[in-house]
Amino acid sequence: MTYSMTDARLIELIETWGADPASWPEADKAEGKALLGAHPERFAEPIAQARQLDLMLGALPEPEMTAALAQAIMDAAPQPKRAGGSLSRWIDLRTPWAPASGLAAAAFGLLMGLTVAPAASADDDVTAEVQELLVSALGFDPANYAVEDVE
Amino acid sequence: MAFASDLDQITRAAAGDAAAVRALVSRYSPGVLSLATRMLGDRAEAEDVTQETFIRAWKALGSWEPRAKFSTWLHRVALNLCYDRLRKRREIFPDELPDHADTALGPQDTLDQAQRVKAVEAAISRLPERQSAALTLCALQGHSQNEAAEIMDVSVEALESLLARARRTLRGELLEGRNAS
């Protein structure tokens, strides 16, 4: 086993990294601990001083994050990107049935208007044009649902 | 493991995943705030630096290349922002030195905990900035030697020298006077 740790290097480690071997650099840790364990009296004073300083540093309070600061940081974070162009902003892809059902309703209304609308007569209160518009808008002809039909 | 989980969260955060953003902020903002507070000794300025650090991170997420750990990169950005602010302070107040007399430690039994904390914080704030950074990263935040050296962009030997000088100064100011009294 190559043993390269010296008293001087161990004192340097203690003074630089503190009294706890866990905080020493990995490369020096094992050999440093071995030397310290073998001759603790040689390093008692630097260990005691380092421990005092470690305690003082360890007693410093950690600054606390406030909710406001965390929120401000998160508000500046990237936002989800919307896929596609401007059309996709109008047509929400999470509810693809919505625009489809609108188009179907319009087509059905047009069909109903063309096939089942009664012929206009001079006695009607509304003009043929208005009736056609009404049928298209509703999707059915209210005249077909007159009270006498139900009876 | 943390590195792999960072990569996943960075990718999701870059796409606007709010949970990934929250996780990154929760994991790393306390360390960044702590570093900035120790370096600047001013809470408001430290908060500004923390916010600015993350704003830069958010801008970089889309083109993030994992050459370094995300935490190392964040701390380096924060540290450079702190150096900038300290430099500006020196330009504006070139003759101003941190107060020394009223924070020196007296006999141990006359000091309460709050006074001791204040004295230690004042002693750290009087250190040269790179020594203060080395001490904060290694002794207070527990970064490994290599990580701290990478954050500070110095060699491991240079880091050890900065840390040794920082602790020697603190020992002289905080312990030797006290032990002599």
PDB file of C-alpha atoms in Angstrom, chain B residues 35-107:
ATOM      1  CA  LEU B  35     -25.437  31.600  -2.703  1.00  0.00           C
ATOM      2  CA  ALA B  36     -26.590  35.065  -3.755  1.00  0.00           C
ATOM      3  CA  THR B  37     -27.486  36.033  -0.187  1.00  0.00           C
ATOM      4  CA  ARG B  38     -24.060  35.012   1.135  1.00  0.00           C
ATOM      5  CA  MET B  39     -22.262  36.710  -1.726  1.00  0.00           C
ATOM      6  CA  LEU B  40     -24.210  39.958  -1.660  1.00  0.00           C
ATOM      7  CA  GLY B  41     -25.295  40.203   1.966  1.00  0.00           C
ATOM      8  CA  ASP B  42     -28.534  41.789   0.816  1.00  0.00           C
ATOM      9  CA  ARG B  43     -31.824  39.937   0.636  1.00  0.00           C
ATOM     10  CA  ALA B  44     -33.478  42.090  -2.028  1.00  0.00           C
ATOM     11  CA  GLU B  45     -30.469  41.946  -4.325  1.00  0.00           C
ATOM     12  CA  ALA B  46     -30.194  38.204  -3.751  1.00  0.00           C
ATOM     13  CA  GLU B  47     -33.826  37.752  -4.809  1.00  0.00           C
ATOM     14  CA  ASP B  48     -33.186  39.789  -7.960  1.00  0.00           C
ATOM     15  CA  VAL B  49     -30.204  37.613  -8.803  1.00  0.00           C
ATOM     16  CA  THR B  50     -32.205  34.432  -8.176  1.00  0.00           C
ATOM     17  CA  GLN B  51     -34.971  35.609 -10.480  1.00  0.00           C
ATOM     18  CA  GLU B  52     -32.532  36.733 -13.161  1.00  0.00           C
ATOM     19  CA  THR B  53     -30.696  33.413 -12.969  1.00  0.00           C
ATOM     20  CA  PHE B  54     -33.883  31.467 -13.663  1.00  0.00           C
ATOM     21  CA  ILE B  55     -34.990  33.839 -16.412  1.00  0.00           C
ATOM     22  CA  ARG B  56     -31.695  33.076 -18.136  1.00  0.00           C
ATOM     23  CA  ALA B  57     -32.237  29.392 -17.500  1.00  0.00           C
ATOM     24  CA  TRP B  58     -35.719  29.459 -19.042  1.00  0.00           C
ATOM     25  CA  LYS B  59     -34.307  31.165 -22.140  1.00  0.00           C
ATOM     26  CA  ALA B  60     -31.580  28.529 -22.423  1.00  0.00           C
ATOM     27  CA  LEU B  61     -33.799  25.481 -21.862  1.00  0.00           C
ATOM     28  CA  GLY B  62     -34.834  25.104 -25.497  1.00  0.00           C
ATOM     29  CA  SER B  63     -31.251  24.749 -26.655  1.00  0.00           C
ATOM     30  CA  TRP B  64     -29.928  23.087 -23.501  1.00  0.00           C
ATOM     31  CA  GLU B  65     -26.975  20.791 -24.047  1.00  0.00           C
ATOM     32  CA  PRO B  66     -25.962  18.779 -21.029  1.00  0.00           C
ATOM     33  CA  ARG B  67     -22.281  19.660 -20.959  1.00  0.00           C
ATOM     34  CA  ALA B  68     -22.549  20.365 -17.239  1.00  0.00           C
ATOM     35  CA  LYS B  69     -25.063  19.507 -14.566  1.00  0.00           C
ATOM     36  CA  PHE B  70     -27.994  21.870 -14.604  1.00  0.00           C
ATOM     37  CA  SER B  71     -27.315  22.849 -10.985  1.00  0.00           C
ATOM     38  CA  THR B  72     -23.669  23.615 -11.762  1.00  0.00           C
ATOM     39  CA  TRP B  73     -24.720  25.790 -14.688  1.00  0.00           C
ATOM     40  CA  LEU B  74     -27.346  27.607 -12.603  1.00  0.00           C
ATOM     41  CA  HIS B  75     -24.919  28.308  -9.769  1.00  0.00           C
ATOM     42  CA  ARG B  76     -22.327  29.567 -12.209  1.00  0.00           C
ATOM     43  CA  VAL B  77     -24.811  32.004 -13.754  1.00  0.00           C
ATOM     44  CA  ALA B  78     -25.851  33.163 -10.286  1.00  0.00           C
ATOM     45  CA  LEU B  79     -22.255  33.595  -9.181  1.00  0.00           C
ATOM     46  CA  ASN B  80     -21.375  35.652 -12.249  1.00  0.00           C
ATOM     47  CA  LEU B  81     -24.423  37.862 -11.657  1.00  0.00           C
ATOM     48  CA  CYS B  82     -23.208  38.355  -8.070  1.00  0.00           C
ATOM     49  CA  TYR B  83     -19.694  39.241  -9.255  1.00  0.00           C
ATOM     50  CA  ASP B  84     -21.242  41.815 -11.639  1.00  0.00           C
ATOM     51  CA  ARG B  85     -23.206  43.421  -8.833  1.00  0.00           C
ATOM     52  CA  LEU B  86     -20.223  43.491  -6.480  1.00  0.00           C
ATOM     53  CA  ARG B  87     -18.139  45.073  -9.219  1.00  0.00           C
ATOM     54  CA  LYS B  88     -20.788  47.753  -9.783  1.00  0.00           C
ATOM     55  CA  ARG B  89     -20.914  48.434  -6.049  1.00  0.00           C
ATOM     56  CA  ARG B  90     -17.172  49.001  -6.020  1.00  0.00           C
ATOM     57  CA  GLU B  91     -17.473  51.385  -8.953  1.00  0.00           C
ATOM     58  CA  ILE B  92     -20.206  53.385  -7.254  1.00  0.00           C
ATOM     59  CA  PHE B  93     -18.768  53.290  -3.715  1.00  0.00           C
ATOM     60  CA  PRO B  94     -15.024  52.749  -4.251  1.00  0.00           C
ATOM     61  CA  ASP B  95     -14.002  53.673  -0.688  1.00  0.00           C
ATOM     62  CA  GLU B  96     -16.741  51.861   1.163  1.00  0.00           C
ATOM     63  CA  LEU B  97     -15.556  48.943   3.254  1.00  0.00           C
ATOM     64  CA  PRO B  98     -17.764  46.601   5.245  1.00  0.00           C
ATOM     65  CA  ASP B  99     -18.089  47.631   8.872  1.00  0.00           C
ATOM     66  CA  HIS B 100     -15.615  45.710  10.982  1.00  0.00           C
ATOM     67  CA  ALA B 101     -15.625  47.109  14.495  1.00  0.00           C
ATOM     68  CA  ASP B 102     -19.164  46.424  15.625  1.00  0.00           C
ATOM     69  CA  THR B 103     -19.277  42.790  14.555  1.00  0.00           C
ATOM     70  CA  ALA B 104     -16.041  41.497  16.032  1.00  0.00           C
ATOM     71  CA  LEU B 105     -16.622  38.669  18.474  1.00  0.00           C
ATOM     72  CA  GLY B 106     -16.060  39.185  22.164  1.00  0.00           C
ATOM     73  CA  PRO B 107     -15.818  36.529  24.874  1.00  0.00           C
TER      74      PRO B 107
END
